[in-house]
CSV table of C-alpha atoms in Angstrom, one decimal:
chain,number,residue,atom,x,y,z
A,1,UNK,CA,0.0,0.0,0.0
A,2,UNK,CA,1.6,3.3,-1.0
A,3,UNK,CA,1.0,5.7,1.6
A,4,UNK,CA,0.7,9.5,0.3
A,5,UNK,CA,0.6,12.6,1.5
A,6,UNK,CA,-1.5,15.6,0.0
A,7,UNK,CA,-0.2,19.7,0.9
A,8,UNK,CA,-2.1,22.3,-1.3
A,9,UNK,CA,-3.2,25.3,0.2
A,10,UNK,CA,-6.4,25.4,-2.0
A,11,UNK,CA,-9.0,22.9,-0.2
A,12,UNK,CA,-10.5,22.2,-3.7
A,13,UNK,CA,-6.9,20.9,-5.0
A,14,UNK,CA,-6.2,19.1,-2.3
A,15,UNK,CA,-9.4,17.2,-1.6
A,16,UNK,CA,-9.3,16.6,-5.2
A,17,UNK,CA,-6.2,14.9,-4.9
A,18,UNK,CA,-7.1,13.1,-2.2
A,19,UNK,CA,-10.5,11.5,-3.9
A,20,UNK,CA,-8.3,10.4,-6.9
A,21,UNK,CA,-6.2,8.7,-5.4
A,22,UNK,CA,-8.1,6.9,-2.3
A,23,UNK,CA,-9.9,5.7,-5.1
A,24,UNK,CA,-7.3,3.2,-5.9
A,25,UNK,CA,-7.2,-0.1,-3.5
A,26,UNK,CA,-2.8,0.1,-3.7
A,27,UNK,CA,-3.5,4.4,-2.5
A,28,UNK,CA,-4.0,6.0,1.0
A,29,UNK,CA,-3.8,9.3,1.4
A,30,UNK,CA,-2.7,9.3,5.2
A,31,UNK,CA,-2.7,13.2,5.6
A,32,UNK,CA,-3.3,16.2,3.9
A,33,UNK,CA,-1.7,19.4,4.8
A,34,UNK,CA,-1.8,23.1,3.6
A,35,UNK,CA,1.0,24.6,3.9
A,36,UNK,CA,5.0,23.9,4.0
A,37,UNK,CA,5.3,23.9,7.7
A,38,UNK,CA,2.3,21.4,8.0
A,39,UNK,CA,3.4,19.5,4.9
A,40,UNK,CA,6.6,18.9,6.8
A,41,UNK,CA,5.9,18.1,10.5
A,42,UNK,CA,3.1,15.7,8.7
A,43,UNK,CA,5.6,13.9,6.6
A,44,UNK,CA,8.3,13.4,9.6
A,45,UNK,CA,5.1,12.3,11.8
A,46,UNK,CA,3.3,9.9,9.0
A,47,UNK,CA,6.3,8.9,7.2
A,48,UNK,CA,4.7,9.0,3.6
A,49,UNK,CA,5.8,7.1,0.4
A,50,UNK,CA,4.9,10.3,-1.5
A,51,UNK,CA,4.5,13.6,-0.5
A,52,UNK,CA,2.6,15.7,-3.7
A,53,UNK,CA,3.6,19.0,-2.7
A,54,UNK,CA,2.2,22.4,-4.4
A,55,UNK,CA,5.1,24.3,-5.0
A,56,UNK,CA,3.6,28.1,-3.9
A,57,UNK,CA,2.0,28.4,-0.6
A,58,UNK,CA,1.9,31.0,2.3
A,59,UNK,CA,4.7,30.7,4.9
A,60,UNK,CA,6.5,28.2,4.5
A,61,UNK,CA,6.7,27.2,0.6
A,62,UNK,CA,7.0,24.4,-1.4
A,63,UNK,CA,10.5,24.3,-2.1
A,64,UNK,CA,11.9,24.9,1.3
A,65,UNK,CA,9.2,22.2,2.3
A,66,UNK,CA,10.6,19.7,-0.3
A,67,UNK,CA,14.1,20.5,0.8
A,68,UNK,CA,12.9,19.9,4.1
A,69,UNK,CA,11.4,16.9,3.2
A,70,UNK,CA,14.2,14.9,1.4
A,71,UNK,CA,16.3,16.2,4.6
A,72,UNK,CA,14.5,14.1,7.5
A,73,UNK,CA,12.6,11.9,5.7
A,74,UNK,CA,13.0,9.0,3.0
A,75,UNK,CA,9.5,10.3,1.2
A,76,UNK,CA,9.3,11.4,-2.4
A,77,UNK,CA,8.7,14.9,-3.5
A,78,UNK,CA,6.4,15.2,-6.6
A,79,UNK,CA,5.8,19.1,-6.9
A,80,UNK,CA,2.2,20.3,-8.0
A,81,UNK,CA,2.4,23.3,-10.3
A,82,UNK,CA,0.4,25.7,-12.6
A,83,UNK,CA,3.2,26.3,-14.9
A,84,UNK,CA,5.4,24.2,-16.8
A,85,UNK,CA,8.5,26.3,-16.9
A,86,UNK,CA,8.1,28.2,-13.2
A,87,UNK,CA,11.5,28.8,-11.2
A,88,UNK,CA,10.2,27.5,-8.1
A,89,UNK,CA,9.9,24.0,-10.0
A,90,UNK,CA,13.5,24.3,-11.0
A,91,UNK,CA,14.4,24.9,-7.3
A,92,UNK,CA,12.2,22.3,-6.3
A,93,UNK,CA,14.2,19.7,-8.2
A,94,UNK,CA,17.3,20.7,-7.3
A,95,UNK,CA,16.3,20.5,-3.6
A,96,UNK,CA,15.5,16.9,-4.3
A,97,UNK,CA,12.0,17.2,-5.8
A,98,UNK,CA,11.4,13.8,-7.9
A,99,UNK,CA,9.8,15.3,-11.0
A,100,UNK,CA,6.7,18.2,-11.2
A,101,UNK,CA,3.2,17.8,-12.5
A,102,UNK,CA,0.9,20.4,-13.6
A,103,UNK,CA,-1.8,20.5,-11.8
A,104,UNK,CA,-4.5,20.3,-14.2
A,105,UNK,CA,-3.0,17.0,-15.1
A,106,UNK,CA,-5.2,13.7,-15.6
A,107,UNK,CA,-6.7,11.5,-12.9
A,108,UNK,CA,-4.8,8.0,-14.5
A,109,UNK,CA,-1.4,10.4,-15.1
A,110,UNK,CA,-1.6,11.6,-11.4
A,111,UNK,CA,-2.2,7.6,-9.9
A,112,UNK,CA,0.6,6.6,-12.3
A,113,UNK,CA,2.9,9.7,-11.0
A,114,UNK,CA,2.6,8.4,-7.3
A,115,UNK,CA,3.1,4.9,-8.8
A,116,UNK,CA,6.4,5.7,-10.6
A,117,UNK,CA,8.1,8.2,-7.9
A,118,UNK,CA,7.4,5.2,-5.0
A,119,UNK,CA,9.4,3.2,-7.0
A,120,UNK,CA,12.1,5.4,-7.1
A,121,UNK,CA,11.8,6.8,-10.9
A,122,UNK,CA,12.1,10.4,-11.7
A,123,UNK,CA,8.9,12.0,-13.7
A,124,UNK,CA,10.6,14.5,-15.6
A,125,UNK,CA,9.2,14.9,-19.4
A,126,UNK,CA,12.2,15.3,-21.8
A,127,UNK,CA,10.7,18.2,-23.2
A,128,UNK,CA,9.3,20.1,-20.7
A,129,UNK,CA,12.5,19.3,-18.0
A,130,UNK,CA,14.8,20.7,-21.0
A,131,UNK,CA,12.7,23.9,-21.6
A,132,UNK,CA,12.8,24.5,-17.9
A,133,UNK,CA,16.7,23.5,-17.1
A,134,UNK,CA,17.3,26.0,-20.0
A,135,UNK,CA,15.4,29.1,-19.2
A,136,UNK,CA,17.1,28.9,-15.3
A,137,UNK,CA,19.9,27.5,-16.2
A,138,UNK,CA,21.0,28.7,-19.5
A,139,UNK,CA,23.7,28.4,-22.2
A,140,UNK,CA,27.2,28.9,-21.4
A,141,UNK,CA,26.5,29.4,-17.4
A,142,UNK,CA,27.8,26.0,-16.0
A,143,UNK,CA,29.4,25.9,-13.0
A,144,UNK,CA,33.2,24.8,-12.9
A,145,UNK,CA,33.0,22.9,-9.6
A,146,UNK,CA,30.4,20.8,-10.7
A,147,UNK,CA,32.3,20.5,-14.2
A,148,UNK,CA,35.5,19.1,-11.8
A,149,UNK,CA,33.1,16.3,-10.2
A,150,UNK,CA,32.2,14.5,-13.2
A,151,UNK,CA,35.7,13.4,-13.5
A,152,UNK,CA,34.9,11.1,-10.7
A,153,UNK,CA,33.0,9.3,-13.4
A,154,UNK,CA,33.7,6.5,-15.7
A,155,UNK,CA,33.2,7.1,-19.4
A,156,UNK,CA,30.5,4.6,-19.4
A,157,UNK,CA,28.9,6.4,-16.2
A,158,UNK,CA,29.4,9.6,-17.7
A,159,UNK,CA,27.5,8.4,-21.3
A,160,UNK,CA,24.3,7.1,-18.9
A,161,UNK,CA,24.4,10.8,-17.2
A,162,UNK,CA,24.4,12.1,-20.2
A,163,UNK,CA,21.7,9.9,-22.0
A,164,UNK,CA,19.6,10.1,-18.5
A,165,UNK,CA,19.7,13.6,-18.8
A,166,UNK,CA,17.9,13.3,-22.1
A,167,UNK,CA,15.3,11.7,-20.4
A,168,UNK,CA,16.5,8.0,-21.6
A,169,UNK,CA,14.7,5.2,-19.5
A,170,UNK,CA,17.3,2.7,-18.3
A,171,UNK,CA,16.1,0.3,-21.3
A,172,UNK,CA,16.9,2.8,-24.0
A,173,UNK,CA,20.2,3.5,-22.3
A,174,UNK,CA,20.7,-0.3,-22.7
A,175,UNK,CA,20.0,-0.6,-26.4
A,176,UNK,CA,22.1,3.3,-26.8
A,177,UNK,CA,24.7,1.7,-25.1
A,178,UNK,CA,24.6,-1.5,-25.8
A,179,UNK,CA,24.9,-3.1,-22.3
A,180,UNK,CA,21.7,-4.6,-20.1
A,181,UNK,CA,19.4,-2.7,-17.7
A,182,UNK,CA,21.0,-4.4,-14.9
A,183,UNK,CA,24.6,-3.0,-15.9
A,184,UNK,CA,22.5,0.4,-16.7
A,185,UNK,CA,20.9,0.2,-13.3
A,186,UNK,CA,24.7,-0.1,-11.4
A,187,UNK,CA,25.8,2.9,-13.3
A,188,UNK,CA,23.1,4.9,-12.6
A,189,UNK,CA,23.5,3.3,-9.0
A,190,UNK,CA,27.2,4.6,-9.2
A,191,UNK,CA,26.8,8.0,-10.5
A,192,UNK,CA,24.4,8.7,-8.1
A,193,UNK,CA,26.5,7.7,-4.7
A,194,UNK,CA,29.7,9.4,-6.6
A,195,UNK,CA,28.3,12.7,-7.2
A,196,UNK,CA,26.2,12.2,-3.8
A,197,UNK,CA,23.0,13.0,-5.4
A,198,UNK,CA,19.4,11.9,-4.2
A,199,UNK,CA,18.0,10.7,-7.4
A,200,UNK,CA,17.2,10.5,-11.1
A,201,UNK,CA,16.1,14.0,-11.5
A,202,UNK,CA,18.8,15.7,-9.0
A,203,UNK,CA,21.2,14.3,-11.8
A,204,UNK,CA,19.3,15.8,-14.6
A,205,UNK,CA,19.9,19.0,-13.0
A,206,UNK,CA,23.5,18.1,-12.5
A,207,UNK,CA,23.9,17.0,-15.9
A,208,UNK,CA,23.0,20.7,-16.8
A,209,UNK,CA,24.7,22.8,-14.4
A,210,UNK,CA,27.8,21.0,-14.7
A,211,UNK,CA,28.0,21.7,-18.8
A,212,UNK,CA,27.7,17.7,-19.4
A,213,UNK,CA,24.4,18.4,-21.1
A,214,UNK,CA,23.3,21.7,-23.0
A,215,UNK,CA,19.5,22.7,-24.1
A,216,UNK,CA,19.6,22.2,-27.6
A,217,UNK,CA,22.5,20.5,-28.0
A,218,UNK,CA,22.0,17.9,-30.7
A,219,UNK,CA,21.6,14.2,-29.9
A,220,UNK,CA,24.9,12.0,-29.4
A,221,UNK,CA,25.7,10.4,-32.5
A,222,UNK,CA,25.8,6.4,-31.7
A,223,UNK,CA,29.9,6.3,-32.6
A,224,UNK,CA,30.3,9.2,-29.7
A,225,UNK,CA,28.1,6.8,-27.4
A,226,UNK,CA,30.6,3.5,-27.8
């Protein structure tokens, strides 16, 4: 039973939320909270698979909630917005948020969210995530520290960072790379622990920052990924 736990400010959202998913027999929704402060003592007290956080409420907001969060608690962050490409999303992630939805987003896409973060994916659309990373991050801005620490990285760790940040699932980094999910799984296992980062989309943000990755960049040829 994945155990979930709903902060919105807006009592329409969140009860919203909250009906959606109790409606699923493998869903509880053990708490509901509206606001950041609330959204955090709840999550340390009711130790939540998933906490679905909206990213802009009074006090306390959501990305100091979600860093809050992913500090004292082993819970997943999946940040409710209105806007695709909104800063605070972009904070979010990098304060260990595990992917964004909008929230006018589908009943079967939101049950399937909560399904994918508890098992420890990211939920980061290629497209969207790259729009974002580029219009807070931007072209030519990366930060030489972070460049330094992916030389802790193999070259095959370094082409599954790279192909991750692209928003490659680990079985299209198989076939890219030619290697099996399992191999794909340790190097994403790896990269993570070496660059000490919390998850899947904390190294999509890495990826960018560092310089690895570039919005817009074209595509790595299949000769540049052997």
């Amino acid at each position: 039973m994945l155990r979930v736990l709903v902060a919105d400010d807006q009592d329409l959202f969140r009860g919203g939320f909250a009906m959606i998913l109790n409606a699923h027999d493998d869903i509880t929704v053990v708490g509901e909270a509206a606001d950041g402060a609330e959204a955090v003592a709840k999550a340390v007290e009711l130790a939540p698979d998933v906490v679905l956080m909206d990213i802009r409420m009074p006090g306390v907001d959501g990305v100091e909630a979600t860093a809050r969060v992913c500090r004292r608690t082993d819970a997943k962050v999946l940040v409710l917005t209105m806007y695709d490409v909104d800063e605070y999303v972009y904070d979010a992630l990098r304060a260990g948020a595990s992917g964004f939805l909008l929230k006018d987003v589908r009943r079967d896409d939101l049950v399937r969210a909560v399904r994918l973060v508890a098992e420890g994916e990211s939920l980061l659309a290629p497209a969207i995530t790259r729009r974002l990373i580029a219009e807070f991050v931007g072209r030519g801005r990366a930060r030489p520290r972070l460049r330094q620490r992916l030389g802790e990285l193999t070259d095959r760790e370094m082409d599954t960072l790279r192909l991750l940040a692209r928003g490659r699932s680990n079985a299209e980094i198989a076939a890219d790379l030619v290697v099996t999910e399992h191999t794909v799984k340790s190097h994403v296992s790896n990269l993570l622990t070496k660059l000490d980062l919390r998850d899947r989309a904390q190294a999509v943000v890495f990826a960018y920052e560092s310089g690895l990755v570039v919005a817009g960049d074209q595509e790595m040829s299949r000769t540049d990924r052997r």
